[in-house]
Structure formats: C-alpha cells, structure tokens
C-alpha cells in the first residue's frame, strides 16, 4: 500500500468536501476509512491520519506565508 498516495487522496477529499472535512475534525479515523473505503489496521490508519493532519497544517501555513510575499 502506498501510504503517501492514500494521504494525498484523503487530503484532497478533506479540502474539497465539507462533509468529509467536518467528519475528519470530529472523527478522523472514521473519515479516512470512509474516503478509502477500507477498514485498515490501527497502526496504518493512525499513520494516514497523522500524515493528513500534518499536510493540511503545512498547506495552510504555506498559503499564509506565501500571501505575505505576494505570491497568492
């Protein structure tokens, strides 16, 4: 399983689907399983959840920093 690809898939869905975004905030494990359509072992799902959280946080910070320099 390509964890990075799964993280990217979930990030894309969270950013573009308000229902999934809301579910990810309240229950990230359930949201990830819903997006991927599979029940994964806890260690795998937790790695994906953490990857999604860090990628969303980084993207949000990068967008704000870019705005400081007129790149947006």
Short mmCIF file of C-alpha atoms in Angstrom, two decimals:
data_model
loop_
_atom_site.label_atom_id
_atom_site.label_comp_id
_atom_site.label_asym_id
_atom_site.label_seq_id
_atom_site.Cartn_x
_atom_site.Cartn_y
_atom_site.Cartn_z
CA UNK A 1 0.00 0.00 0.00
CA UNK A 2 1.31 3.42 -0.97
CA UNK A 3 0.69 5.41 2.22
CA UNK A 4 1.72 8.72 0.62
CA UNK A 5 -0.83 8.25 -2.17
CA UNK A 6 -3.54 7.42 0.38
CA UNK A 7 -2.65 10.53 2.41
CA UNK A 8 -2.86 12.66 -0.74
CA UNK A 9 -6.22 11.11 -1.62
CA UNK A 10 -7.65 11.88 1.82
CA UNK A 11 -6.19 15.42 1.88
CA UNK A 12 -7.79 16.14 -1.50
CA UNK A 13 -11.16 14.86 -0.29
CA UNK A 14 -10.96 16.79 3.01
CA UNK A 15 -10.13 20.02 1.18
CA UNK A 16 -12.89 19.62 -1.39
CA UNK A 17 -15.75 18.01 0.55
CA UNK A 18 -17.10 19.99 3.52
CA UNK A 19 -18.89 16.92 4.90
CA UNK A 20 -15.67 14.89 4.95
CA UNK A 21 -13.77 17.87 6.39
CA UNK A 22 -16.25 18.12 9.24
CA UNK A 23 -16.14 14.38 9.85
CA UNK A 24 -12.32 14.45 9.79
CA UNK A 25 -12.34 17.08 12.53
CA UNK A 26 -14.71 15.11 14.75
CA UNK A 27 -13.60 11.54 13.95
CA UNK A 28 -10.53 11.36 11.70
CA UNK A 29 -10.24 7.56 11.72
CA UNK A 30 -13.81 7.10 10.54
CA UNK A 31 -13.39 9.82 7.89
CA UNK A 32 -10.23 8.22 6.49
CA UNK A 33 -11.87 4.79 6.36
CA UNK A 34 -14.90 6.30 4.60
CA UNK A 35 -12.73 8.03 1.97
CA UNK A 36 -10.57 4.97 1.36
CA UNK A 37 -13.46 2.51 1.57
CA UNK A 38 -11.48 0.01 3.64
CA UNK A 39 -11.00 -0.94 7.27
CA UNK A 40 -7.27 -0.73 7.95
CA UNK A 41 -5.19 -1.86 10.93
CA UNK A 42 -4.90 0.79 13.65
CA UNK A 43 -1.20 1.48 13.06
CA UNK A 44 -1.76 2.11 9.34
CA UNK A 45 -4.86 4.26 9.82
CA UNK A 46 -3.14 6.31 12.53
CA UNK A 47 -0.16 6.94 10.23
CA UNK A 48 -2.52 8.14 7.50
CA UNK A 49 -4.46 10.36 9.93
CA UNK A 50 -1.24 11.97 11.18
CA UNK A 51 0.01 12.43 7.63
CA UNK A 52 -3.23 14.11 6.60
CA UNK A 53 -3.18 16.40 9.64
CA UNK A 54 0.41 17.46 9.00
CA UNK A 55 -0.16 18.00 5.28
CA UNK A 56 -3.29 20.10 5.86
CA UNK A 57 -1.48 22.13 8.53
CA UNK A 58 1.55 22.66 6.30
CA UNK A 59 -0.58 23.62 3.28
CA UNK A 60 -2.49 26.12 5.40
CA UNK A 61 0.68 27.67 6.80
CA UNK A 62 2.39 27.71 3.40
CA UNK A 63 -0.58 29.54 1.89
CA UNK A 64 -0.48 32.17 4.61
CA UNK A 65 3.28 32.63 4.30
CA UNK A 66 3.01 32.87 0.52
CA UNK A 67 0.44 35.62 0.97
CA UNK A 68 2.95 37.62 2.99
CA UNK A 69 5.23 37.76 -0.01
CA UNK A 70 2.56 38.47 -2.61
CA UNK A 71 2.72 35.01 -4.18
CA UNK A 72 -1.01 34.37 -3.89
#
